[in-house]
Short mmCIF file of C-alpha atoms in Angstrom, two decimals:
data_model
loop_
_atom_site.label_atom_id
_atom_site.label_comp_id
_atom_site.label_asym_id
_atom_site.label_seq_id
_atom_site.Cartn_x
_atom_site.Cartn_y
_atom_site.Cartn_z
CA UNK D 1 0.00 0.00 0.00
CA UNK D 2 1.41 3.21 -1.04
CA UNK D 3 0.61 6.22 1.52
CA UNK D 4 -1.10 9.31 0.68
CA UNK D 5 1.13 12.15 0.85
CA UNK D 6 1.27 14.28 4.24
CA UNK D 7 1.71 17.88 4.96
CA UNK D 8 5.40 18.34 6.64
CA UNK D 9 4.16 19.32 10.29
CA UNK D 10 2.39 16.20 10.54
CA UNK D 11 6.04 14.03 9.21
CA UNK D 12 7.15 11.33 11.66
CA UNK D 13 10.19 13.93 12.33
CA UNK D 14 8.06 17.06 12.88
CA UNK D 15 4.93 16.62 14.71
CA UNK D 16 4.02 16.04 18.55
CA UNK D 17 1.32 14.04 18.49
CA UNK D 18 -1.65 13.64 16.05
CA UNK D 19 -4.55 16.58 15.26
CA UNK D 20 -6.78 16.84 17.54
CA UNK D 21 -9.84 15.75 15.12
CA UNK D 22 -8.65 12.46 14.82
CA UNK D 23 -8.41 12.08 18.97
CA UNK D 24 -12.38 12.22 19.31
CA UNK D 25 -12.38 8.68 20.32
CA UNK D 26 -9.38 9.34 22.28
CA UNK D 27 -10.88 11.75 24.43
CA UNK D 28 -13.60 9.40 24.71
CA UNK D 29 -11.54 6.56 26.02
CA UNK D 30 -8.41 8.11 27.87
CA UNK D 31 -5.56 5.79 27.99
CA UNK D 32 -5.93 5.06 32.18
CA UNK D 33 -9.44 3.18 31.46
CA UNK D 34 -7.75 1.26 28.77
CA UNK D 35 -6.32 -1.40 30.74
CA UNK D 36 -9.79 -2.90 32.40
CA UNK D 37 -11.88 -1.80 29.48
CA UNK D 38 -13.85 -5.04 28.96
CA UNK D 39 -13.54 -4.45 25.02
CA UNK D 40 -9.87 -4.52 25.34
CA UNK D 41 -9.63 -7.78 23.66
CA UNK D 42 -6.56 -10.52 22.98
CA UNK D 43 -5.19 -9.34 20.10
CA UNK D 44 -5.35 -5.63 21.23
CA UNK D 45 -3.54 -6.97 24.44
CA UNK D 46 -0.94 -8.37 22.40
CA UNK D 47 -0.44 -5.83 19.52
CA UNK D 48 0.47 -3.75 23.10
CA UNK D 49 2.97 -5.84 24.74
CA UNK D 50 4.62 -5.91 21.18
CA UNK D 51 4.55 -2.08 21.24
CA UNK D 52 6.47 -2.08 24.80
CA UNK D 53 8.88 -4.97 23.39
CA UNK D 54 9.78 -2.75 20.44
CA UNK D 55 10.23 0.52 23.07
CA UNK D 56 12.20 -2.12 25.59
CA UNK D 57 14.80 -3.52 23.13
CA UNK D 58 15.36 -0.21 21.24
CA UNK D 59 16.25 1.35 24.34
CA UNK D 60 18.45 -1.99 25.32
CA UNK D 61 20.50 -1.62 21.71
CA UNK D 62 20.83 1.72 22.52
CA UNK D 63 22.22 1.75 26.15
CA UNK D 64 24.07 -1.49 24.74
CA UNK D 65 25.97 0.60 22.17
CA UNK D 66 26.71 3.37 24.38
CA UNK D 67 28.21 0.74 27.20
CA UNK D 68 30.39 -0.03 24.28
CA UNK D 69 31.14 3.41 23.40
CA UNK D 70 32.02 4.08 26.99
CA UNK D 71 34.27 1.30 27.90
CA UNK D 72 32.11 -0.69 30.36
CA UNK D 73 32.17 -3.56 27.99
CA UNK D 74 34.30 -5.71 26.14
CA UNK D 75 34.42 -6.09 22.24
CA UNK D 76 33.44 -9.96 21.96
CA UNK D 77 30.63 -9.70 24.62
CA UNK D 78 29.15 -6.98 23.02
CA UNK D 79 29.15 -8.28 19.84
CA UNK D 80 27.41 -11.36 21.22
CA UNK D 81 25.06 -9.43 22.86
CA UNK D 82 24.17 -7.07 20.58
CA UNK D 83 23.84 -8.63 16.67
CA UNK D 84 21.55 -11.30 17.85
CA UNK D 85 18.80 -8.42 19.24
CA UNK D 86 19.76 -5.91 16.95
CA UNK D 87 18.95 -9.11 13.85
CA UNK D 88 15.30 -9.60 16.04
CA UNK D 89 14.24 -6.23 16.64
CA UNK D 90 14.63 -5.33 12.48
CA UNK D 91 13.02 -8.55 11.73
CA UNK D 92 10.23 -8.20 14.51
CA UNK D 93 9.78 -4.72 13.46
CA UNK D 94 9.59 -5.22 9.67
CA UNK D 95 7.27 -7.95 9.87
CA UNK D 96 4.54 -6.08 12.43
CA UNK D 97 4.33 -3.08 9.73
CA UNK D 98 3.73 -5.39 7.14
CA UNK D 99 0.85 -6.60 8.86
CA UNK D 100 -0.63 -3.45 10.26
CA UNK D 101 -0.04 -1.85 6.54
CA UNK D 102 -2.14 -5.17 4.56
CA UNK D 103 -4.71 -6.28 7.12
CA UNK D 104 -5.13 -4.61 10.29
CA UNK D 105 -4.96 -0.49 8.82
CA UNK D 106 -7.57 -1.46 6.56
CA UNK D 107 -9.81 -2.97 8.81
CA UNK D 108 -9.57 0.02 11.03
CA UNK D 109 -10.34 2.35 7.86
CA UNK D 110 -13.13 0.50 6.37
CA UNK D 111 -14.66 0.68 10.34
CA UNK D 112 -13.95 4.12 11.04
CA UNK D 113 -13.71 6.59 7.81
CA UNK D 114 -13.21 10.04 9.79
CA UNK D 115 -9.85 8.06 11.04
CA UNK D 116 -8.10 7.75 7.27
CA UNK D 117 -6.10 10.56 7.51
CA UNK D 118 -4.85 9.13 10.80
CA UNK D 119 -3.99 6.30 8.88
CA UNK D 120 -2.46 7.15 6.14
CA UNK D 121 0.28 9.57 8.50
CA UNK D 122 0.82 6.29 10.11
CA UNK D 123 1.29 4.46 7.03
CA UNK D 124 3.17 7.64 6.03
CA UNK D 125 5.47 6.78 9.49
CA UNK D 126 6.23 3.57 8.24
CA UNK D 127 7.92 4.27 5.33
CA UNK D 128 10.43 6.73 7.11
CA UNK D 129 10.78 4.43 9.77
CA UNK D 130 11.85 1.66 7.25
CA UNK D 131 14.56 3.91 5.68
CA UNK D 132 15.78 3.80 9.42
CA UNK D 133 15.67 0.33 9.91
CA UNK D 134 18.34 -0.13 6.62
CA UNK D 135 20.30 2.88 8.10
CA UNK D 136 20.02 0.92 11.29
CA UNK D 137 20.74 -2.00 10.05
CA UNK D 138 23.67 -0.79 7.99
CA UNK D 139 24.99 1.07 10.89
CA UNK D 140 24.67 -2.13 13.15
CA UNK D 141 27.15 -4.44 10.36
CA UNK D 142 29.97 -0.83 10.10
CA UNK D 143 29.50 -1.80 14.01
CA UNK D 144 30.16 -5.20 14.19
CA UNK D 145 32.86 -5.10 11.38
CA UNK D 146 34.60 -2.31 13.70
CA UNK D 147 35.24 -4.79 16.81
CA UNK D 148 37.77 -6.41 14.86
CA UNK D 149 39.46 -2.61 14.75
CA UNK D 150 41.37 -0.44 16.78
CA UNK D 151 39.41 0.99 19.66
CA UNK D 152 39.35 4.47 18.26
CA UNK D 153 37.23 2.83 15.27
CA UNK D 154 35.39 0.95 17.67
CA UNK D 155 34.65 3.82 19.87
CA UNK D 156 33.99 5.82 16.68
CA UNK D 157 31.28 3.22 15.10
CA UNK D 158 29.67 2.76 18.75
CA UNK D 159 28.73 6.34 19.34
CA UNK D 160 27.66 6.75 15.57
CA UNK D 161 24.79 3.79 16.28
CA UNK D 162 24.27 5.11 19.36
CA UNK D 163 22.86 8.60 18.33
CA UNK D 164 21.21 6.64 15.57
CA UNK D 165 19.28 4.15 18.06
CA UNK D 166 18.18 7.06 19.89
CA UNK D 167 17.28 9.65 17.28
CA UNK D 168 15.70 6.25 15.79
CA UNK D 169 13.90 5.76 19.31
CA UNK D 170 12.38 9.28 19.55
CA UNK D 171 10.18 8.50 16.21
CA UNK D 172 9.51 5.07 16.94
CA UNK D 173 8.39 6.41 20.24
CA UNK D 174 6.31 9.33 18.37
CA UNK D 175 4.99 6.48 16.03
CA UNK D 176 3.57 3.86 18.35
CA UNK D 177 2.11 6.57 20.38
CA UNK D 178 0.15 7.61 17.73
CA UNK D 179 -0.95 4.19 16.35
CA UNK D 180 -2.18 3.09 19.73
CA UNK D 181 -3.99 6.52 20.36
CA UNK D 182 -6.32 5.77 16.99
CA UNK D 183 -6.49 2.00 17.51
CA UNK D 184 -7.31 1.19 20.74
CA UNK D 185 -10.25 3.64 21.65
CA UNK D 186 -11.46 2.27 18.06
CA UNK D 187 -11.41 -0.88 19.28
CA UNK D 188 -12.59 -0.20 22.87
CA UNK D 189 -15.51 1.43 20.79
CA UNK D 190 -16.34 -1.09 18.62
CA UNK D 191 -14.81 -4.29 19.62
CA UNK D 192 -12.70 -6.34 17.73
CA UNK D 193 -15.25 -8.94 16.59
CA UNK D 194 -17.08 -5.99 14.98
CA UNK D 195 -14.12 -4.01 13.08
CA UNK D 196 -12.88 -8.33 11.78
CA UNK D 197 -9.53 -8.20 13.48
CA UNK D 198 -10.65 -11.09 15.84
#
């Protein structure tokens, strides 16, 4: 699915959060009554605890990298430590937008037509977030490929994918924010059986 294009303030890189006529529903359901809401179903429960998994390990690779940057750990346990998550959290990642973009997003759309726009600045999201995830992943194999350097290269590479992680973190932050802002009052709403995402 190819996104609609977005006006710059409302870019992954630019905005705060999303207009405030697509939060209706938000407003409706606040996020403190989400957690005992009985239409807060399995698969919103679980789309969730991926959302804090992706938060958890980004901010893991990133302290990781720094650690490495900062001396407190060695070359050959932090290469052990670190390509094996960094691998899972591009994979993970990839594969979750893939199936938001072809089956959940429209699902939410065809349920809820005032909340397209939303959806197509979070489709828009995903697209700048994937160019991240090869600059990422690029940065992750100079990384790697640097422990078998001098420290100076090492030290050099580690605090390059360190600002990357966390620049990285502050949209993916921005992004799943957003998503879960639309989606779950949606769903709270309507239910999941209704929208078909059962």
């Amino acid at each position: 699915m190819t996104p609609a294009p977005i006006e710059d303030y409302l870019s992954l890189k630019r905005r705060e959060r999303l207009p405030e006529d697509l939060l209706a529903l938000l407003r409706k359901y606040p996020r403190e009554i989400w957690p005992t809401h009985q239409n807060l179903g399995e698969l919103a429960r679980f789309w969730l605890a991926r959302h804090d998994m992706f938060r958890e390990l980004s901010e893991i690779l990133a302290a990781a990298a720094r650690d490495l940057e900062e001396g407190r750990v060695e070359a050959e346990a932090f290469r052990s430590f670190f390509a094996p998550r960094m691998r899972f959290f591009l994979q993970q990642l990839h594969g979750h937008h893939e199936i938001e973009d072809h089956a959940y997003f429209p699902a939410f759309m065809a349920a809820e037509r005032s909340l397209i726009r939303g959806f197509e600045i979070l489709e828009n999201d995903h697209v700048i977030i994937h160019g991240d995830l090869e600059r990422l992943r690029e940065g992750g194999a100079a990384l790697i490929q640097s422990l078998g350097e001098d420290r100076d290269r090492q030290m050099r590479s580690a605090e390059a994918m360190a600002g990357e992680l966390q620049a990285f973190l502050t949209g993916l932050r921005r992004h799943l924010a957003d998503e879960e802002d639309l989606i779950v009052p949606l769903i709270l709403d309507r239910t999941e059986a209704k929208i078909g995402v059962v």
